[in-house]
């Protein structure tokens, strides 16, 4: 840089500082006076809400690649935020970058003091002209509009209709479940202003996502926003929680994990998902909990993941227990149903036999009537036979008379012959002959009729005798069958009564299972996070392995085996590792590769862990998650050996740089690189003295950059800066090495970067 440009740069810096100083002396007082006016600021803020909401929508329409928004500064912020450095990427600060920087400085000063109404106009200028400059204005904007939301809430309306005035921080817990029926809704002062502020916060989240990524994290913030201020929008909240968990994967927040788990339990209770689906969801969330319960992955909130993980495990174990009991009950009911069905069939057969017996009895009665009729006829025939016998006797007597008559006839014939000879002589004898002839003809006719009748009577007598024998035999059989049918009918009635008793017992068991499941769904077990032993059919590691023997070729079996072994705490079993690797092989995903890596990481196999973390990078598409994986690799590389070496330091820095490229607004990579630089004294020098101390300068650059791009790490960054400032070379050291305070200086060694000298007074 030539002398002219240096003078030009210095001129603008001085001009900026003068404008800030003048404002602090005069303009600041005006702003403070305005803040005391109870009317004017209120009007301004309400008007600006609508303007900012409109501008937010316009800003959202202009998404910019997050990689273009990264910060590249030549010097760190020193002292107050009003003392800004000259920025090389001026386009990020708008067309008038100095004016934007000035407004940024002014709004930040008011913001730190909590004077949001005074800060708002300057913040609005920065947001409108340079939304991608840094995350800080977007984060502060959310904080200011959240304050406006809180101011619009007058009271909390409880379930019993009572209203609880809101004082201080907005909390739904102000309505107690036992005494007030729990929280119902907010009582809003101005619904239009409330909605405008709420929508503006959503817009700010959208702008931040467009410029800085962090989609999963911002989805989490949206879910919390809706849950706090619009709790009635249940479906929206549930969808945001689900999206947050899926987008963040193993980096999902513990409150989102637990809330999503409870949401899905409600879905299970309402019949929207199956129990198999619920178990799969739990297995996924359990992996998230296990990942974060490891303090090497999440040292800050590991205990909370463990706490809520135990609660989820308790509920899922109770669900499995209820499921196992329900299956046992269903099996018993099915067995009883089969027994009852068999009994019913037997009873039905008995009933059918009884009906047949009744029908046969009716037929017998009918036959009996018919038999009686025929018997009467038979008796009548017998009477006729008696008459016939009497007629026969009479016939015998008649035959005897006939014989006598034949003798008489012979005599008459003789007399006729004699009479014929003497016909004319004896008329009287002729008349006698004619009378005898007539009598003979009549008698022959009677004889023939008597013979025919006797033959008919003999035939009927034989037929009636046969029918009488058959009827006697049938009557005996009917009596025997009727006795057997009555006995069978009694047995069928007894079995039917027992079947009804069994059905009542089955209903009682079913009622017990339903009551258990309702108790689980009601959350009655939340207060007892201790795990309960499952009564599932899979009770041991061996049970799980024996059940899912086909897991090497079946992804579902691999998932079930993995989940069962995890639930039974069989992580030391080789089958657990095999199932985990098979899941990755059969259905590779980035999250699963990270899960495998985390498993090997926690078991001390760092080389394998790095291998699978590298594999996950090839499967992952989300930039934020990839940046986190690179930081995990950087940490693993850094801790590969006990002492830092040049090769390890270079490799670890390359991982951290890739993380920063993927997520430019994340401060952790710069904190990490700063730590590498600060630890390089023994690598770049003897451990003490000039060469070992100058490494603190680029380290400070990195820490300054970390808090510049990510205000959330400012505390950690400032702590490191203040800690290592005591190790800066002295002004005497600088004099001996011909280096002045603030001048550019290239640090050699493996660091090989240009910084500015920072010398401390002796």
Steps between C-alpha positions, in 0.01 A plus 500: 500500500652837396515813715205670326265213568618482861425867550159458333416207724610687810288799399183293484570328831559836673183643339301204627634531853431875501139443389456245777656735752277789394197279530602385844534862612186642341289255307512244778333738739229567249437129465490455875255789532283341236504175691344675799209626292219245554310586184735564208711180511189285535361647181830460318542137598145406397548666161843343454364153568294513183787653300749242621256219427465627144877538460552154645277351232696686233829381648384140505443518127874563447679192637878502488736205520619474858859455385496855359405638839814388682695760693854591396652768717849649519490593866297423808250722679680673783320632808147631432305378196498863385866464403448307178774378275511566125331209324628361173165354386318833501213373286370301799444828681295660224570775251592744779701266721621771739145618567392142559791440736413820688135394538615155609716652771222729623231234514736261681579756770129561566425129476757411765335749735158346436377821330328309218279789388808722452692218331222411260540775232873431465446125502239539230748687278756219537240231434367677192839579342722214613299194612790265423773701675489277809259297710500739794236745365269210411541346845452836674196571282337178621576600858343847457188370327465231764493780757219659299313169501533479878370856536185409304412215738271625775425175684494122479153345478488175697285194441253596771449845344713694750746759368854524635677834435836456327792663677851473361581201279209336320437150641207267441575332832338798675177297470531198727343180372360390835368833628418687176444224245825578316575756231235574236597814302651850516294812543641746245478878523531577127467189283613679180820627663562160658460318166719754320784454750460121488510491119803730497692259723419220254624721217824571687551126542443455126751773411753346736447159341547645149828671585649283774338157467424332837165370375461233768593734784260769375222244463557420868471870583177522301355202686581665833358831377168342402486290817549810718290762322252300289458176697157442350649420160567139602547352153745773397703451817502122454617532138775748592625270776507206262684704236748628759583147616537367146702799378732511799525117524739412785554871567132550588430686824395291800170690540409439134588131533282453808212713369502314166497168688193609699331628182539158342367330815185709458484387135527140619221549753276655233573215257690715247812280513566137582701374798771375263535854366515634857781259582692606187461867596626426849800308364591803287462741793692265731795524261482880526497475879792255507703727272449804723528310829866457409666808653758503222217590260289723725669593825254781580164318487600132528326467837172632357512254211552223757208629710252516213643184344416315823147642492452381141648159584266469797196577286606274214572213745157544652354502151690182416383346827140594426550375144637167627213464748256596229650236270480244781138597561424480129661157489297386802187652352571328171550168678182554695326606182610178330390296803171687512462455125563127539250486783259700293540254214440208737202678651377575151534135403322400820234754432466373149476142631244614753302675227518181299382308805214744549415470132519123527283513810249708312518253216456221752195672639369536151582135426337404829183674397519331164574171674202545728285567198637193328463302823137597514467386143689183590263439789215559263655244264535257791135553573427434138724193516295381795195556292676315218578211729139502608406512133741210441330303771174587341660399166588159644151466626380612162730247330351237714160625401631515140598136518164424631363720230708318238350179619166664483597635158585150387171389619344804334689414181361159518166645566555748214592220268202322611301819480622569149376172397180575655500876448161544374375252754631684804504887481553535868831317488619720213450816703690344788791424265523859378498635856782260597709600195468870588595433860810311383621790281463755783694279738789458254525880468519538882770232519717682244455838684592343833818349351613837355440680830689234693802540270501883546476471876798264509715749302412797725560298813861421391576865408368633830707251692824621326418870557430442865843337552680789318317762707595328824869497399499869391334603825778334702774674291332842541488457876874419515598794272286743701678403823847552334398838353388625840836399649700673218289814531582526870876467430484769226326741738773446763779566245331811371477636854878438550579678170312808620702500823828481299393793283429713810847420637660602168314834512641569847859435380449725199373779729818476712722536189302801374528670840879446495532650154285802594719559805806496276350743250391740774863560601449359850849349493694818414595554862678163515782499245632162619484235235264209544593152384316412184288187489543475126575160353855631435652512847867422436768570241474138390122534449556792263771321301291185473197692377672710232739249347452641147625851591801477266272507195187668637509869590188478719644211698827690538309802636295288742809312620690825553207658688449190718869471590513871575193479722648203688836681535681234297742746341799283586352209303667464157153467347428862598793626293415260216138621489611864502742443213245294306246781527756735347592249229142412402357852532782759510413846635712784634337483843561124521865540398539761775332261745753229413782754532372617837481139621864437413593842637341427839667157511843656444549382140580845359643382167178315417298795625680736261446255213123502547484875564674540162243265345214707643635808322445330165139421591408830666349791302433743786784753526454565873518132589805451279671789677431334837647173374813682383535651845465155656774376267713800594464416870580131438805594298613747767477230768654227288833537680582616848710798392427727204704436187526708183331230290210463746463877534484551122248221449283618789506858366400382152195327650407812696539722192264277304251531784530881485453500121181296530361707789662849488288633787613234746765614746616161626743424210681831564514432874652161420761637259585769753560226755729317257702815443522580870627145571773523234764673713709181537462429125608844379761573763665369815177545698595840641616824343422690182439212255277316743307809610410649161265203437254676732447773237336283229322315781348831610402573139306176490326567832410850389362362178302236691307758701470726195314237297325332792408717801390190693868403554609847610534393863729209418696705249555791740609258770769356270612846386533628857672180609767508228553878496742453790718290271535766228862607437598819681576833334865430583476167312349688207780755506760224500332339197430829321122460529259777601164459663219471242722442196443211262703194578522157341520215749712221349509137603205279404259790576636706209251789518508879513373674812562825687744533785360528851757607758441535868666747731741359752 
